[in-house]
Amino acid sequence: MSAYAASVKPAPFVTPDTPRAKFAFQLYAAVGISVFLLMMVAGVIMRAGQGAWLGIPPNYFYEVLTLHGAGMVGTAGLAGAAVMWYFLRRYVELSNGAFLAMMGLSLVGVVLILLSIGLGGFAGAWTFLYPLPGHGMGLWGTGAAATFMIGYLAIGVGFLVFYADCALAIIRRYGSLARGLGLDQLISGKVDPAHPAAVVASTMAVIVNVLGILGGAIVLVMTLVALYEPGIAMDPLLMKNLIYFFGHVFINVTIYMAVIGVYEIIPRYTGRPWKVNRAFLGSWAAVVLLVLSVYPHHLLMDYAMPRWAAAMGQIVSYLSGIPVILVTAWGALVNLHRSGAKWDTPLRLVVLGVFGWAAGVIPAIVDATIRVNLVMHNTLWVPGHFHFYLLLGMLPMVLGTLLYACTREGRASAPLDKLVFWGYAIAGVLFCGVFLDSGVHGIARRFATYDAPWIGYAQAGAVAGTVVLVCVLFLGGRILARLPRASLAA
Ligand code: HEM
């Protein structure tokens, strides 16, 4: 056995591959793929509505927008957590019960959210910006808004259970979260190249997302209080800060969890280990602070915000994505260069994920520049950049990992895969490009109906979105068909 094969061989303390663990993984894969596909259908419906191909009354459009936003963000969280669990359990002992509890509580949350939107007509968007939930203006009532908030709280509790289990497991194995993150090695300069990248990234995700979710829990409870005690006036600026702190951290961490698939899968194709070094550990340590402090770039147009906060939002945005993206993109290129790796579909997908993440961050950084934000704020430039790194970054990393897990014993590529892969990548770039170009031309985001000059953009987006949907349907179908044969072994 090669030194590399030995290094990725599960250590004796690895979580056992019981039928329950396999069931948990299969459940996450099945739920994740099904909900992603359903939410994509919702996305295409919105684009077709904006393109005047479908007549969707505005109140329904905003219900679909709320469903799509909350559904996609929640599923991205669960799918990212599944990637993290799949690989982290090779290094530390995780509980299947905690992992399943996150899914159980999330499903309770999903039912509540579906009831609030479907029956209650709640359409206050996934960002539930105060005081909007309490102002349904006849479209939804207090009960519907409260049900939505309680649904979010249930999902948040589920994630906290999972992260608590991961934190305990990392502490049991490495002594502390700081050691899991590799801070001791960073400070002493004695870096152990075999320290798993998956553990470093997971530790970052645990620290950052627990804080993000706690911020979310506070603002959700404040929203509930405001709904039932409207006499208690909340500070809208504080509420907005808490919401964007939570929202930014949560959606960002979905990528930081999914990228573990890149660190683990590329080496298995190239036969070269992903060695951590000081730059890698330093980047992941820095990103803990950067992801927590960057959210004011969502509030650049809030003139009540202190000037220093806006300046910090811009400066930290320039710094925040760069270190980890650089070490990941550079590390992936170096690992792949002249490795003779076989370009199976899982490898293609995770490499597409690195591209989508790295490229998508560029328009995000542009928009975080105060001068640019003055023009681009609330235009379609915003969905343009986040769809880029979610649809072409996070999602391919997740699909690549799931396909990898399901094809360990069997063919990783099917005859049509190449065509579907390129269809996904090209249509995905076009779909996001249409959003970005619409933003450049000043088309507002979150508009249910469009003026005549905007309609062509929406139609182009609807066509590209449909192609993406068909390609993901194909890849998702392949994963679901092979799910019974999924392997949890390294
Ligand atoms: C075929 C794929 C997809 C299509 C067609 C689609 C379509 C759309 C559309 C039309 C909007 C509203 C844009 C506007 O403001 O006018 C939107 C918003 C959004 N999408 Fe997607 N989307 C897709 C995939 C995704 C994915 C993969 C994610 C995340 C994992 C995602 C997350 C979101 C979020 C968070 C919003 C913002 C909702 C809001 O403004 O409240 N979408 N999408």
GROMACS .gro file of C-alpha atoms in nm, residues 35-442:
model
  408
   35VAL     CA    1  -3.554   1.967  -0.265
   36PHE     CA    2  -3.282   2.125  -0.479
   37LEU     CA    3  -3.470   2.010  -0.790
   38LEU     CA    4  -3.809   2.132  -0.663
   39MET     CA    5  -3.663   2.470  -0.571
   40MET     CA    6  -3.503   2.493  -0.917
   41VAL     CA    7  -3.846   2.440  -1.068
   42ALA     CA    8  -3.966   2.728  -0.848
   43GLY     CA    9  -3.675   2.939  -0.977
   44VAL     CA   10  -3.756   2.866  -1.341
   45ILE     CA   11  -4.123   2.949  -1.274
   46MET     CA   12  -4.018   3.289  -1.133
   47ARG     CA   13  -3.794   3.361  -1.432
   48ALA     CA   14  -4.071   3.255  -1.674
   49GLY     CA   15  -4.314   3.479  -1.485
   50GLN     CA   16  -4.078   3.776  -1.508
   51GLY     CA   17  -4.037   3.692  -1.877
   52ALA     CA   18  -4.416   3.714  -1.929
   53TRP     CA   19  -4.436   3.350  -2.036
   54LEU     CA   20  -4.638   3.263  -1.727
   55GLY     CA   21  -4.902   3.478  -1.566
   56ILE     CA   22  -4.816   3.469  -1.194
   57PRO     CA   23  -5.006   3.712  -0.970
   58PRO     CA   24  -4.756   3.918  -0.766
   59ASN     CA   25  -4.864   3.776  -0.431
   60TYR     CA   26  -4.790   3.423  -0.558
   61PHE     CA   27  -4.459   3.539  -0.703
   62TYR     CA   28  -4.348   3.660  -0.361
   63GLU     CA   29  -4.462   3.335  -0.201
   64VAL     CA   30  -4.255   3.142  -0.455
   65LEU     CA   31  -3.960   3.379  -0.397
   66THR     CA   32  -3.985   3.319  -0.022
   67LEU     CA   33  -4.008   2.943  -0.075
   68HIS     CA   34  -3.717   2.937  -0.321
   69GLY     CA   35  -3.492   3.152  -0.100
   70ALA     CA   36  -3.564   2.971   0.227
   71GLY     CA   37  -3.572   2.628   0.058
   72MET     CA   38  -3.244   2.674  -0.127
   73VAL     CA   39  -3.057   2.822   0.169
   74GLY     CA   40  -3.183   2.552   0.408
   75THR     CA   41  -3.107   2.270   0.165
   76ALA     CA   42  -2.763   2.413   0.090
   77GLY     CA   43  -2.700   2.405   0.466
   78LEU     CA   44  -2.810   2.042   0.498
   79ALA     CA   45  -2.622   1.932   0.186
   80GLY     CA   46  -2.304   2.113   0.296
   81ALA     CA   47  -2.336   1.953   0.640
   82ALA     CA   48  -2.375   1.611   0.473
   83VAL     CA   49  -2.046   1.660   0.283
   84MET     CA   50  -1.878   1.765   0.608
   85TRP     CA   51  -2.020   1.468   0.800
   86TYR     CA   52  -1.923   1.223   0.525
   87PHE     CA   53  -1.555   1.315   0.543
   88LEU     CA   54  -1.517   1.438   0.902
   89ARG     CA   55  -1.637   1.103   1.038
   90ARG     CA   56  -1.317   0.949   0.899
   91TYR     CA   57  -1.109   1.144   1.147
   92VAL     CA   58  -1.332   1.188   1.451
   93GLU     CA   59  -1.615   0.986   1.597
   94LEU     CA   60  -1.949   1.144   1.514
   95SER     CA   61  -2.290   1.046   1.637
   96ASN     CA   62  -2.541   0.926   1.379
   97GLY     CA   63  -2.818   1.031   1.617
   98ALA     CA   64  -2.711   1.398   1.614
   99PHE     CA   65  -2.686   1.392   1.235
  100LEU     CA   66  -3.034   1.240   1.208
  101ALA     CA   67  -3.171   1.483   1.467
  102MET     CA   68  -3.063   1.773   1.244
  103MET     CA   69  -3.260   1.621   0.957
  104GLY     CA   70  -3.563   1.548   1.179
  105LEU     CA   71  -3.577   1.903   1.319
  106SER     CA   72  -3.519   2.046   0.971
  107LEU     CA   73  -3.811   1.847   0.833
  108VAL     CA   74  -4.030   1.983   1.114
  109GLY     CA   75  -3.909   2.331   1.016
  110VAL     CA   76  -3.980   2.267   0.648
  111VAL     CA   77  -4.337   2.157   0.724
  112LEU     CA   78  -4.393   2.475   0.929
  113ILE     CA   79  -4.245   2.693   0.655
  114LEU     CA   80  -4.457   2.522   0.388
  115LEU     CA   81  -4.768   2.575   0.602
  116SER     CA   82  -4.683   2.941   0.660
  117ILE     CA   83  -4.632   3.007   0.288
  118GLY     CA   84  -4.883   2.764   0.134
  119LEU     CA   85  -5.173   2.803   0.376
  120GLY     CA   86  -5.088   3.131   0.548
  121GLY     CA   87  -4.968   3.319   0.238
  122PHE     CA   88  -4.647   3.440   0.407
  123ALA     CA   89  -4.434   3.615   0.145
  124GLY     CA   90  -4.184   3.822   0.346
  125ALA     CA   91  -3.879   3.662   0.176
  126TRP     CA   92  -3.620   3.435   0.337
  127THR     CA   93  -3.465   3.747   0.493
  128PHE     CA   94  -3.789   3.825   0.692
  129LEU     CA   95  -3.673   4.187   0.728
  130TYR     CA   96  -3.827   4.367   1.026
  131PRO     CA   97  -4.095   4.507   1.035
  132LEU     CA   98  -4.223   4.338   0.715
  133PRO     CA   99  -4.338   4.009   0.879
  134GLY     CA  100  -4.581   4.207   1.095
  135HIS     CA  101  -4.721   4.399   0.797
  136GLY     CA  102  -4.891   4.137   0.581
  137MET     CA  103  -5.146   4.397   0.462
  138GLY     CA  104  -5.414   4.136   0.429
  139LEU     CA  105  -5.194   3.890   0.242
  140TRP     CA  106  -5.080   3.702   0.552
  141GLY     CA  107  -5.155   3.720   0.922
  142THR     CA  108  -4.952   3.713   1.242
  143GLY     CA  109  -4.994   3.337   1.272
  144ALA     CA  110  -4.841   3.273   0.929
  145ALA     CA  111  -4.542   3.498   1.002
  146ALA     CA  112  -4.492   3.338   1.344
  147THR     CA  113  -4.511   2.987   1.194
  148PHE     CA  114  -4.236   3.082   0.949
  149MET     CA  115  -4.012   3.208   1.234
  150ILE     CA  116  -4.076   2.896   1.443
  151GLY     CA  117  -3.991   2.682   1.139
  152TYR     CA  118  -3.655   2.861   1.111
  153LEU     CA  119  -3.596   2.815   1.484
  154ALA     CA  120  -3.655   2.439   1.455
  155ILE     CA  121  -3.401   2.417   1.171
  156GLY     CA  122  -3.153   2.628   1.369
  157VAL     CA  123  -3.182   2.400   1.673
  158GLY     CA  124  -3.117   2.101   1.447
  159PHE     CA  125  -2.796   2.256   1.317
  160LEU     CA  126  -2.683   2.343   1.669
  161VAL     CA  127  -2.726   1.979   1.776
  162PHE     CA  128  -2.512   1.867   1.481
  163TYR     CA  129  -2.241   2.127   1.538
  164ALA     CA  130  -2.231   2.051   1.910
  165ASP     CA  131  -2.162   1.686   1.826
  166CYS     CA  132  -1.891   1.782   1.574
  167ALA     CA  133  -1.730   2.023   1.824
  168LEU     CA  134  -1.722   1.758   2.098
  169ALA     CA  135  -1.578   1.499   1.859
  170ILE     CA  136  -1.304   1.738   1.742
  171ILE     CA  137  -1.219   1.834   2.102
  172ARG     CA  138  -1.209   1.466   2.207
  173ARG     CA  139  -0.963   1.384   1.929
  174TYR     CA  140  -0.749   1.697   1.909
  175GLY     CA  141  -0.785   1.851   2.256
  176SER     CA  142  -0.951   2.179   2.155
  177LEU     CA  143  -1.115   2.359   1.863
  178ALA     CA  144  -0.801   2.574   1.835
  179ARG     CA  145  -0.598   2.260   1.774
  180GLY     CA  146  -0.856   2.128   1.528
  181LEU     CA  147  -0.812   2.453   1.336
  182GLY     CA  148  -0.436   2.402   1.356
  183LEU     CA  149  -0.367   2.724   1.549
  184ASP     CA  150  -0.101   2.556   1.764
  185GLN     CA  151   0.084   2.446   1.449
  186LEU     CA  152   0.044   2.790   1.294
  187ILE     CA  153   0.194   2.959   1.599
  188SER     CA  154   0.474   2.709   1.663
  189GLY     CA  155   0.560   2.686   1.292
  190LYS     CA  156   0.575   2.307   1.323
  191VAL     CA  157   0.308   2.212   1.072
  192ASP     CA  158   0.201   1.851   1.046
  193PRO     CA  159   0.121   1.809   0.674
  194ALA     CA  160  -0.098   1.511   0.761
  195HIS     CA  161  -0.334   1.722   0.974
  196PRO     CA  162  -0.658   1.670   0.779
  197ALA     CA  163  -0.786   1.967   0.579
  198ALA     CA  164  -1.135   1.831   0.647
  199VAL     CA  165  -1.084   1.882   1.022
  200VAL     CA  166  -0.955   2.237   0.973
  201ALA     CA  167  -1.252   2.335   0.753
  202SER     CA  168  -1.505   2.160   0.978
  203THR     CA  169  -1.371   2.339   1.286
  204MET     CA  170  -1.407   2.673   1.109
  205ALA     CA  171  -1.765   2.585   1.007
  206VAL     CA  172  -1.856   2.484   1.362
  207ILE     CA  173  -1.721   2.801   1.524
  208VAL     CA  174  -1.860   3.044   1.270
  209ASN     CA  175  -2.199   2.890   1.208
  210VAL     CA  176  -2.281   2.838   1.576
  211LEU     CA  177  -2.232   3.213   1.626
  212GLY     CA  178  -2.432   3.290   1.311
  213ILE     CA  179  -2.720   3.067   1.414
  214LEU     CA  180  -2.725   3.211   1.767
  215GLY     CA  181  -2.750   3.560   1.611
  216GLY     CA  182  -3.036   3.429   1.399
  217ALA     CA  183  -3.211   3.277   1.701
  218ILE     CA  184  -3.197   3.612   1.884
  219VAL     CA  185  -3.351   3.805   1.596
  220LEU     CA  186  -3.614   3.536   1.534
  221VAL     CA  187  -3.726   3.556   1.897
  222MET     CA  188  -3.728   3.938   1.876
  223THR     CA  189  -3.943   3.912   1.562
  224LEU     CA  190  -4.185   3.679   1.740
  225VAL     CA  191  -4.209   3.923   2.031
  226ALA     CA  192  -4.271   4.211   1.789
  227LEU     CA  193  -4.541   4.010   1.612
  228TYR     CA  194  -4.742   3.948   1.927
  229GLU     CA  195  -4.648   4.266   2.118
  230PRO     CA  196  -4.640   4.534   1.847
  231GLY     CA  197  -4.622   4.794   2.124
  232ILE     CA  198  -4.262   4.686   2.190
  233ALA     CA  199  -4.068   4.872   1.921
  234MET     CA  200  -3.752   4.696   1.811
  235ASP     CA  201  -3.457   4.891   1.674
  236PRO     CA  202  -3.487   4.822   1.297
  237LEU     CA  203  -3.115   4.879   1.240
  238LEU     CA  204  -3.021   4.627   1.509
  239MET     CA  205  -3.269   4.377   1.362
  240LYS     CA  206  -3.125   4.426   1.013
  241ASN     CA  207  -2.770   4.382   1.142
  242LEU     CA  208  -2.862   4.059   1.319
  243ILE     CA  209  -3.052   3.922   1.019
  244TYR     CA  210  -2.772   3.991   0.775
  245PHE     CA  211  -2.510   3.863   1.018
  246PHE     CA  212  -2.703   3.536   1.045
  247GLY     CA  213  -2.794   3.513   0.676
  248HIS     CA  214  -2.448   3.595   0.547
  249VAL     CA  215  -2.271   3.356   0.782
  250PHE     CA  216  -2.516   3.070   0.724
  251ILE     CA  217  -2.510   3.076   0.344
  252ASN     CA  218  -2.133   3.130   0.332
  253VAL     CA  219  -2.066   2.837   0.560
  254THR     CA  220  -2.256   2.609   0.320
  255ILE     CA  221  -1.964   2.657   0.079
  256TYR     CA  222  -1.698   2.624   0.347
  257MET     CA  223  -1.850   2.286   0.440
  258ALA     CA  224  -1.895   2.169   0.078
  259VAL     CA  225  -1.533   2.254  -0.009
  260ILE     CA  226  -1.425   1.964   0.213
  261GLY     CA  227  -1.533   1.748  -0.084
  262VAL     CA  228  -1.265   1.922  -0.293
  263TYR     CA  229  -0.990   1.854  -0.036
  264GLU     CA  230  -1.085   1.489  -0.008
  265ILE     CA  231  -1.188   1.390  -0.362
  266ILE     CA  232  -0.917   1.549  -0.576
  267PRO     CA  233  -0.637   1.363  -0.390
  268ARG     CA  234  -0.818   1.033  -0.441
  269TYR     CA  235  -0.800   1.086  -0.817
  270THR     CA  236  -0.447   1.222  -0.835
  271GLY     CA  237  -0.295   0.989  -0.574
  272ARG     CA  238  -0.133   1.293  -0.412
  273PRO     CA  239  -0.231   1.392  -0.057
  274TRP     CA  240  -0.370   1.739   0.011
  275LYS     CA  241  -0.096   1.852   0.249
  276VAL     CA  242  -0.177   2.139   0.479
  277ASN     CA  243   0.087   2.408   0.520
  278ARG     CA  244   0.117   2.739   0.704
  279ALA     CA  245  -0.059   2.933   0.426
  280PHE     CA  246  -0.351   2.689   0.441
  281LEU     CA  247  -0.382   2.703   0.820
  282GLY     CA  248  -0.334   3.080   0.826
  283SER     CA  249  -0.606   3.130   0.563
  284TRP     CA  250  -0.858   2.916   0.748
  285ALA     CA  251  -0.779   3.086   1.079
  286ALA     CA  252  -0.820   3.430   0.918
  287VAL     CA  253  -1.146   3.336   0.752
  288VAL     CA  254  -1.304   3.263   1.091
  289LEU     CA  255  -1.277   3.633   1.177
  290LEU     CA  256  -1.338   3.760   0.825
  291VAL     CA  257  -1.664   3.571   0.767
  292LEU     CA  258  -1.794   3.695   1.101
  293SER     CA  259  -1.711   4.059   1.032
  294VAL     CA  260  -1.785   4.102   0.661
  295TYR     CA  261  -2.167   4.120   0.670
  296PRO     CA  262  -2.192   4.507   0.682
  297HIS     CA  263  -2.136   4.496   0.304
  298HIS     CA  264  -2.509   4.414   0.291
  299LEU     CA  265  -2.583   4.744   0.465
  300LEU     CA  266  -2.372   4.983   0.261
  301MET     CA  267  -2.679   5.184   0.162
  302ASP     CA  268  -2.810   5.210   0.518
  303TYR     CA  269  -2.712   5.563   0.595
  304ALA     CA  270  -2.787   5.514   0.965
  305MET     CA  271  -2.496   5.268   0.988
  306PRO     CA  272  -2.174   5.409   1.134
  307ARG     CA  273  -1.926   5.504   0.860
  308TRP     CA  274  -1.659   5.279   1.008
  309ALA     CA  275  -1.890   4.978   0.970
  310ALA     CA  276  -1.943   5.050   0.599
  311ALA     CA  277  -1.569   5.100   0.549
  312MET     CA  278  -1.504   4.773   0.734
  313GLY     CA  279  -1.763   4.599   0.512
  314GLN     CA  280  -1.573   4.706   0.202
  315ILE     CA  281  -1.222   4.632   0.328
  316VAL     CA  282  -1.307   4.296   0.485
  317SER     CA  283  -1.490   4.195   0.165
  318TYR     CA  284  -1.169   4.245  -0.029
  319LEU     CA  285  -0.986   4.023   0.219
  320SER     CA  286  -1.249   3.771   0.316
  321GLY     CA  287  -1.287   3.526   0.032
  322ILE     CA  288  -0.940   3.561  -0.102
  323PRO     CA  289  -0.717   3.357   0.131
  324VAL     CA  290  -0.917   3.036   0.137
  325ILE     CA  291  -1.013   3.058  -0.229
  326LEU     CA  292  -0.652   3.112  -0.326
  327VAL     CA  293  -0.519   2.822  -0.121
  328THR     CA  294  -0.802   2.602  -0.248
  329ALA     CA  295  -0.780   2.696  -0.618
  330TRP     CA  296  -0.399   2.694  -0.613
  331GLY     CA  297  -0.389   2.372  -0.413
  332ALA     CA  298  -0.633   2.206  -0.657
  333LEU     CA  299  -0.431   2.314  -0.962
  334VAL     CA  300  -0.101   2.201  -0.811
  335ASN     CA  301  -0.253   1.871  -0.703
  336LEU     CA  302  -0.399   1.807  -1.050
  337HIS     CA  303  -0.105   1.931  -1.258
  338ARG     CA  304   0.047   1.640  -1.452
  339SER     CA  305  -0.111   1.394  -1.213
  340GLY     CA  306  -0.263   1.185  -1.490
  341ALA     CA  307  -0.593   1.189  -1.299
  342LYS     CA  308  -0.887   1.022  -1.474
  343TRP     CA  309  -1.147   1.292  -1.539
  344ASP     CA  310  -1.447   1.105  -1.401
  345THR     CA  311  -1.767   1.301  -1.341
  346PRO     CA  312  -1.717   1.345  -0.962
  347LEU     CA  313  -1.375   1.500  -1.025
  348ARG     CA  314  -1.512   1.725  -1.299
  349LEU     CA  315  -1.788   1.842  -1.068
  350VAL     CA  316  -1.568   1.931  -0.772
  351VAL     CA  317  -1.327   2.117  -1.001
  352LEU     CA  318  -1.625   2.305  -1.152
  353GLY     CA  319  -1.718   2.389  -0.794
  354VAL     CA  320  -1.378   2.548  -0.732
  355PHE     CA  321  -1.416   2.750  -1.053
  356GLY     CA  322  -1.770   2.865  -0.968
  357TRP     CA  323  -1.668   2.967  -0.618
  358ALA     CA  324  -1.356   3.155  -0.726
  359ALA     CA  325  -1.521   3.326  -1.024
  360GLY     CA  326  -1.843   3.407  -0.836
  361VAL     CA  327  -1.657   3.586  -0.562
  362ILE     CA  328  -1.527   3.847  -0.811
  363PRO     CA  329  -1.866   4.014  -0.881
  364ALA     CA  330  -1.939   3.985  -0.508
  365ILE     CA  331  -1.625   4.183  -0.425
  366VAL     CA  332  -1.709   4.438  -0.696
  367ASP     CA  333  -2.051   4.490  -0.538
  368ALA     CA  334  -1.898   4.529  -0.193
  369THR     CA  335  -1.722   4.843  -0.315
  370ILE     CA  336  -1.927   5.133  -0.179
  371ARG     CA  337  -1.909   5.335  -0.503
  372VAL     CA  338  -2.034   5.038  -0.707
  373ASN     CA  339  -2.294   4.940  -0.449
  374LEU     CA  340  -2.445   5.286  -0.485
  375VAL     CA  341  -2.554   5.177  -0.835
  376MET     CA  342  -2.581   4.798  -0.810
  377HIS     CA  343  -2.760   4.772  -0.474
  378ASN     CA  344  -3.084   4.575  -0.512
  379THR     CA  345  -3.031   4.515  -0.882
  380LEU     CA  346  -3.006   4.167  -1.032
  381TRP     CA  347  -2.626   4.196  -1.000
  382VAL     CA  348  -2.679   4.063  -0.645
  383PRO     CA  349  -2.857   3.735  -0.737
  384GLY     CA  350  -2.603   3.719  -1.023
  385HIS     CA  351  -2.307   3.687  -0.793
  386PHE     CA  352  -2.461   3.463  -0.529
  387HIS     CA  353  -2.612   3.224  -0.784
  388PHE     CA  354  -2.264   3.204  -0.939
  389TYR     CA  355  -2.095   3.071  -0.629
  390LEU     CA  356  -2.394   2.867  -0.509
  391LEU     CA  357  -2.523   2.717  -0.834
  392LEU     CA  358  -2.178   2.676  -0.991
  393GLY     CA  359  -1.970   2.651  -0.671
  394MET     CA  360  -2.145   2.493  -0.376
  395LEU     CA  361  -2.390   2.272  -0.574
  396PRO     CA  362  -2.132   2.098  -0.799
  397MET     CA  363  -1.916   2.031  -0.490
  398VAL     CA  364  -2.217   1.862  -0.327
  399LEU     CA  365  -2.317   1.670  -0.642
  400GLY     CA  366  -1.955   1.564  -0.698
  401THR     CA  367  -1.930   1.429  -0.344
  402LEU     CA  368  -2.262   1.244  -0.362
  403LEU     CA  369  -2.175   1.091  -0.699
  404TYR     CA  370  -1.833   0.994  -0.564
  405ALA     CA  371  -1.996   0.823  -0.264
  406CYS     CA  372  -2.248   0.641  -0.484
  407THR     CA  373  -2.003   0.520  -0.746
  408ARG     CA  374  -1.721   0.393  -0.525
  409GLU     CA  375  -1.813   0.045  -0.637
  410GLY     CA  376  -1.894   0.091  -1.002
  411ARG     CA  377  -1.855   0.327  -1.293
  412ALA     CA  378  -1.815   0.690  -1.189
  413SER     CA  379  -1.901   0.819  -1.538
  414ALA     CA  380  -2.194   0.732  -1.765
  415PRO     CA  381  -2.202   0.781  -2.145
  416LEU     CA  382  -2.406   1.103  -2.136
  417ASP     CA  383  -2.217   1.254  -1.842
  418LYS     CA  384  -1.976   1.466  -2.045
  419LEU     CA  385  -2.257   1.632  -2.239
  420VAL     CA  386  -2.462   1.689  -1.924
  421PHE     CA  387  -2.161   1.825  -1.736
  422TRP     CA  388  -2.083   2.081  -2.006
  423GLY     CA  389  -2.454   2.162  -2.042
  424TYR     CA  390  -2.470   2.238  -1.671
  425ALA     CA  391  -2.150   2.443  -1.669
  426ILE     CA  392  -2.225   2.650  -1.981
  427ALA     CA  393  -2.596   2.705  -1.911
  428GLY     CA  394  -2.508   2.786  -1.548
  429VAL     CA  395  -2.260   3.054  -1.654
  430LEU     CA  396  -2.518   3.195  -1.899
  431PHE     CA  397  -2.791   3.193  -1.634
  432CYS     CA  398  -2.574   3.386  -1.388
  433GLY     CA  399  -2.437   3.605  -1.668
  434VAL     CA  400  -2.792   3.715  -1.756
  435PHE     CA  401  -2.850   3.815  -1.392
  436LEU     CA  402  -2.520   4.006  -1.384
  437ASP     CA  403  -2.584   4.179  -1.716
  438SER     CA  404  -2.936   4.270  -1.601
  439GLY     CA  405  -2.778   4.429  -1.295
  440VAL     CA  406  -2.539   4.629  -1.512
  441HIS     CA  407  -2.847   4.760  -1.697
  442GLY     CA  408  -3.016   4.856  -1.372
   0.00000   0.00000   0.00000
